[in-house]
Short mmCIF file of C-alpha atoms and ligand atoms in Angstrom, two decimals:
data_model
loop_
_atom_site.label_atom_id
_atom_site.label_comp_id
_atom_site.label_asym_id
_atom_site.label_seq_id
_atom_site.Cartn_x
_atom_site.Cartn_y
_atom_site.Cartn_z
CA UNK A 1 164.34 1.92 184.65
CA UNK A 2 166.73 4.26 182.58
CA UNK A 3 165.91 7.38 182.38
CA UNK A 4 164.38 8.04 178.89
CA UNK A 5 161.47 5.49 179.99
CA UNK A 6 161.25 6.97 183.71
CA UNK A 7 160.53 10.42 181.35
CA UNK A 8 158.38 8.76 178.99
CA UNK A 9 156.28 7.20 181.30
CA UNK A 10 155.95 11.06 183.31
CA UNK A 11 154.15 11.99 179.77
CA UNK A 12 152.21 9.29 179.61
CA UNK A 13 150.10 10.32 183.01
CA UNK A 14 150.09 13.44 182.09
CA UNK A 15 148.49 13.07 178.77
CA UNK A 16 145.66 10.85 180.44
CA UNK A 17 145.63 13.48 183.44
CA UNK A 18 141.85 13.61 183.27
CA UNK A 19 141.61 14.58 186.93
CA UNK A 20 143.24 18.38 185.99
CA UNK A 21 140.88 21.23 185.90
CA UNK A 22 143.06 21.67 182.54
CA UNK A 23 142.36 18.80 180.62
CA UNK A 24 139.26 19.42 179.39
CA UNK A 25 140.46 22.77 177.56
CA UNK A 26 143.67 21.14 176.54
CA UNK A 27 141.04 18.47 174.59
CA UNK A 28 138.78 21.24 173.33
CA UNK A 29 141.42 23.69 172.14
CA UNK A 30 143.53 20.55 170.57
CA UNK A 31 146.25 21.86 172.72
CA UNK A 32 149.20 19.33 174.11
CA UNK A 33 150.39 19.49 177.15
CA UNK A 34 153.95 20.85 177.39
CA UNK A 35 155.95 17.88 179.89
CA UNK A 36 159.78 19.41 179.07
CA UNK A 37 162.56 19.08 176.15
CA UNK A 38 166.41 18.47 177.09
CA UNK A 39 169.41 16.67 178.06
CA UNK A 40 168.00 13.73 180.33
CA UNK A 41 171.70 14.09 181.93
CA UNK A 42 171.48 18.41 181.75
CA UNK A 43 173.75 20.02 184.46
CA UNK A 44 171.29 22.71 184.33
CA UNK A 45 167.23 22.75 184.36
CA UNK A 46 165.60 25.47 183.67
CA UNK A 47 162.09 25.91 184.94
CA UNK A 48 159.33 28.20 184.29
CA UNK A 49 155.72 28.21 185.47
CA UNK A 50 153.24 27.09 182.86
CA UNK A 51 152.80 27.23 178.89
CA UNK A 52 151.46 29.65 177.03
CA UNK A 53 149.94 30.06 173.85
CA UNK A 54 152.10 28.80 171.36
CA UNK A 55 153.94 26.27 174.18
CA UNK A 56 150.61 24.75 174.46
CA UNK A 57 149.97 24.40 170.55
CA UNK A 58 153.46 22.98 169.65
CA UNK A 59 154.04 20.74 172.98
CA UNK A 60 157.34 22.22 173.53
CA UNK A 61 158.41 24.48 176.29
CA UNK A 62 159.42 28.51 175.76
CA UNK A 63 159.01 28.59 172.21
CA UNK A 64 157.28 31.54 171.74
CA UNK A 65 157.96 35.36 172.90
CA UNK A 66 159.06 34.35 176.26
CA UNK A 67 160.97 31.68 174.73
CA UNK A 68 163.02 34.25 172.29
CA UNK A 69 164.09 36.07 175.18
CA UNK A 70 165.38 32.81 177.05
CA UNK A 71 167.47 31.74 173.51
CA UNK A 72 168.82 35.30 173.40
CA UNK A 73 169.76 35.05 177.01
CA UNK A 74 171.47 31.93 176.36
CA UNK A 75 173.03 32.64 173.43
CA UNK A 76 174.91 35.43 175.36
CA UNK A 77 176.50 33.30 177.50
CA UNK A 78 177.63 30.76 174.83
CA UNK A 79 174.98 27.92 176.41
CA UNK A 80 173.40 25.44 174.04
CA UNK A 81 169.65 25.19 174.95
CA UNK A 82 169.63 21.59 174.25
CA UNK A 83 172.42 20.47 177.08
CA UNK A 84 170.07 22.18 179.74
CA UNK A 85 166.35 20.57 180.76
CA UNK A 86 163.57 23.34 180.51
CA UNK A 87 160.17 22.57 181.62
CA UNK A 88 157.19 24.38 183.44
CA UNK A 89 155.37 23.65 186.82
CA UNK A 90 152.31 23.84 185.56
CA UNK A 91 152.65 21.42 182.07
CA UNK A 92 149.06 22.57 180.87
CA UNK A 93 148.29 26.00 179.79
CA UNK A 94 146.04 28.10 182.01
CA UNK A 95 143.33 30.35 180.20
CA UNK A 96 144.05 33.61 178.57
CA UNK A 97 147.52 33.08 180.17
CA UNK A 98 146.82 33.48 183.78
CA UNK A 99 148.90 32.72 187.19
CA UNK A 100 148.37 29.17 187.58
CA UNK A 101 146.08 28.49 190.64
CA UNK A 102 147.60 26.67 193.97
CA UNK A 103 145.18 23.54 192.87
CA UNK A 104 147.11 23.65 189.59
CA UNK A 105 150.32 23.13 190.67
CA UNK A 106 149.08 21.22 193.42
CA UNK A 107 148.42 18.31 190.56
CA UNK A 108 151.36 19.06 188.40
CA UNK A 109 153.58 19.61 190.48
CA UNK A 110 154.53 15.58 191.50
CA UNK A 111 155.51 15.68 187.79
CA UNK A 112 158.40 18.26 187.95
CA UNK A 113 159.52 16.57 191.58
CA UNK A 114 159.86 13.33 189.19
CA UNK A 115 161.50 15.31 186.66
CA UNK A 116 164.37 16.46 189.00
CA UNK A 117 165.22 13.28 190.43
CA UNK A 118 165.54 11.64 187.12
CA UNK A 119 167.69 14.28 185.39
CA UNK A 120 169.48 15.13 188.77
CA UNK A 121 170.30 18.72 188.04
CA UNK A 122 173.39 20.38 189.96
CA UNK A 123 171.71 23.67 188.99
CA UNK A 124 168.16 24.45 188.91
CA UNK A 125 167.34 28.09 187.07
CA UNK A 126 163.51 28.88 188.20
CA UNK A 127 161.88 31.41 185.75
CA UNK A 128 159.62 33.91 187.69
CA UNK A 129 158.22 34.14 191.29
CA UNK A 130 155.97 30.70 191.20
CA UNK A 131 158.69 28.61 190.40
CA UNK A 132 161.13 30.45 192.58
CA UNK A 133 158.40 29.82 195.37
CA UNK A 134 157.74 26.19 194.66
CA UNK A 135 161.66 25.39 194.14
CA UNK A 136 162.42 27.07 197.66
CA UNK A 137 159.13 24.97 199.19
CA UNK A 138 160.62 21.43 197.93
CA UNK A 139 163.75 21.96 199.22
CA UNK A 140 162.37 23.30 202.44
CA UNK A 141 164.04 26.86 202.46
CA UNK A 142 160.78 28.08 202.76
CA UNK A 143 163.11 31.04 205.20
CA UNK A 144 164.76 32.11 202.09
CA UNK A 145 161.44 33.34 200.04
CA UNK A 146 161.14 36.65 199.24
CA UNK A 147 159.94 38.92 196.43
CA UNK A 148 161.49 38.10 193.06
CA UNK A 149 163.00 41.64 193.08
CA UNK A 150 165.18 40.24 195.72
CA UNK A 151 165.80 36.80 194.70
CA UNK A 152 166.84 37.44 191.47
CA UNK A 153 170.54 36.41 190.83
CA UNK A 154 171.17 35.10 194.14
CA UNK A 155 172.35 31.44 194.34
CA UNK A 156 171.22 29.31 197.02
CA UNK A 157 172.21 25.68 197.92
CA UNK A 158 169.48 23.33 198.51
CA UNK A 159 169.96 19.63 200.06
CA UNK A 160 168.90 16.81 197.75
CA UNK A 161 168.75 13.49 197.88
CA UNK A 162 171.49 13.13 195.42
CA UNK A 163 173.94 15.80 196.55
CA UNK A 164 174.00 19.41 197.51
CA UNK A 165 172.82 21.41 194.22
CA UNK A 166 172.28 25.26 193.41
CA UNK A 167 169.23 26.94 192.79
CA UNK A 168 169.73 29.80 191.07
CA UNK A 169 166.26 32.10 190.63
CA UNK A 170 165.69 34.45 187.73
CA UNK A 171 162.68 36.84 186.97
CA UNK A 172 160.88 35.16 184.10
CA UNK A 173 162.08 36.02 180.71
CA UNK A 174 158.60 37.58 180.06
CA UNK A 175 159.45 40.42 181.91
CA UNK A 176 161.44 41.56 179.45
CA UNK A 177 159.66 41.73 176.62
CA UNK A 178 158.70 45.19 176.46
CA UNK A 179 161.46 46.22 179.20
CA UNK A 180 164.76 46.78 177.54
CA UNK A 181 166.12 47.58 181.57
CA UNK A 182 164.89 44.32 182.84
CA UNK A 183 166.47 42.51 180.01
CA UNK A 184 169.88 43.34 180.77
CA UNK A 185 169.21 42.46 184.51
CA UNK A 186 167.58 39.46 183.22
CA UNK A 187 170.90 38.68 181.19
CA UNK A 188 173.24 39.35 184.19
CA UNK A 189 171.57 36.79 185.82
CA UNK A 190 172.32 34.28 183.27
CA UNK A 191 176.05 35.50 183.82
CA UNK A 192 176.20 34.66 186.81
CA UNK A 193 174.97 30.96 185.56
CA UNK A 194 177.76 31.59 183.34
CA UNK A 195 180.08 31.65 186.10
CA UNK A 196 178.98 29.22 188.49
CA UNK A 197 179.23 26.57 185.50
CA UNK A 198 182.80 27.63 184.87
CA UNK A 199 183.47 27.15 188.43
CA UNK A 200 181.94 23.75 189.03
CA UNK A 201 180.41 22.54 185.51
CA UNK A 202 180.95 20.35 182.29
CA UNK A 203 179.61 23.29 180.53
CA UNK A 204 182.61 25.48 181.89
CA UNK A 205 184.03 26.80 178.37
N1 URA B 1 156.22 30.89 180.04
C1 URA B 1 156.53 29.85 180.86
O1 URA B 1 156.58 29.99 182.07
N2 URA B 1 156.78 28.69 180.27
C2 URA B 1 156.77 28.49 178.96
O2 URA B 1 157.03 27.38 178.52
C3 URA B 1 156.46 29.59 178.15
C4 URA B 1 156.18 30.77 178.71
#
C-alpha cells in the first residue's frame, strides 16, 4: 500500500480509538486528535510529546506557542517546515496540558512506530525528554538515556530496519518560551541539524 493510504489508514484508528483514556474528552471538548502533517518522504521527523491546546482544536501539530518557537527555529536554519514530518507521541491532548501518562503512550505509541516506518526518516528530531526517552527505548539504546540537559544536541545513530539513521534530541521548544537563554541553546541545536543535513541530506543548501 503506498504510503499516503498506509498514513490515512493510521488516522482512521485513531479517530475510532475508543479504547484511549483520551477519547472521551477529545468527544466532549470537540477536540481532534492531532496524527502528524508533512512530507510522507521527509528526511527529517520531528517529534514532540502530545498536543496542546490549540494542536488539539485545529488537528494539526505545533501550531500554537510551542509551535512559533519551532517555525522560528526553523526558519533560522533556512528549513521549510513542510519537507520535514512533525508529529507527537501522544496524538490526543492530555488535560490542562499535563505529562502524558506511561498508559498513554503505551496506546499511542504503535501509531508513531507506524509512522516511522512509512516515512523512513534518516533523521529523527525528538522534542523534550518523553520523546527523547521513547525514541532511545525503540531503538533499544535504552544505555544512552539521560537527562535532557545532557542529551540535548548530541546525535546518536540508531539501527533500523531500513538503514542506520540519526536521532538527534532537542529540549522541547516550550522551554523557551519565557527563556530567552534556552532559546538560543534550543536554536544551536537546530544548527547542528543544519549541519548534519549538509553533510548527508537532500536538504543540504
Ligand atoms: N507540544 C507538543 O509536544 N506537541 C505539539 O504538537 C504542541 C505542543
Amino acid at each position: 500500500m503506498e504510503k499516503t493510504k498506509l498514513l490515512r489508514k493510521i488516522k482512521e484508528e485513531i479517530l475510532e480509538l475508543r479504547e484511549s483514556p483520551l477519547y472521551k474528552k477529545r468527544v466532549e471538548d470537540k477536540n481532534f486528535p492531532v496524527i502528524g502533517e508533512g512530507n510522507h518522504d521527509a528526511e527529517v521527523m520531528f517529534i514532540g510529546e502530545a498536543p496542546g491546546a490549540k494542536e488539539a482544536a485545529t488537528g494539526r501539530p505545533f501550531c500554537g506557542t510551542a509551535g512559533k518557537i519551532l517555525d522560528d527555529c526553523l526558519e533560522a536554519i533556512n528549513f521549510k517546515r513542510e519537507e520535514s514530518y512533525i508529529t507527537n507521541i501522544v496524538k490526543d491532548r492530555p488535560p490542562r496540558n499535563r505529562d502524558p501518562l506511561p498508559e498513554e503512550i503505551k496506546i499511542y505509541a504503535p501509531f508513531l512506530d507506524r509512522q516511522i516506518n512509512i516515512i523512513q526518516p534518516k533523521i529523527i528530531v525528538s522534542l523534550g525528554r518523553f520523546s527523547a526517552e521513547y525514541i532511545l527505548k525503540k531503538f533499544h539504546l535504552e544505555e544512552k538515556i539521560k537527562p535532557i540537559t545532557l542529551l540535548h544536541g548530541k546525535p546518536i545513530d540508531a539501527r533500523t530496519n531500513y538503514g542506520i539513521i540519526k536521532i538527534l534530541p532537542l529540549f522541547h521548544p516550550a522551554v523557551a518560551i519565557y527563556n530567552r537563554e534556552k532559546k538560543d541553546t534550543l536554536m544551536e541545536g537546530f544548527f547542528l541539524l543544519k549541519e548534519i543535513l549538509k553533510k548527508g541530506g537532500k536538504n543540504s543548501e
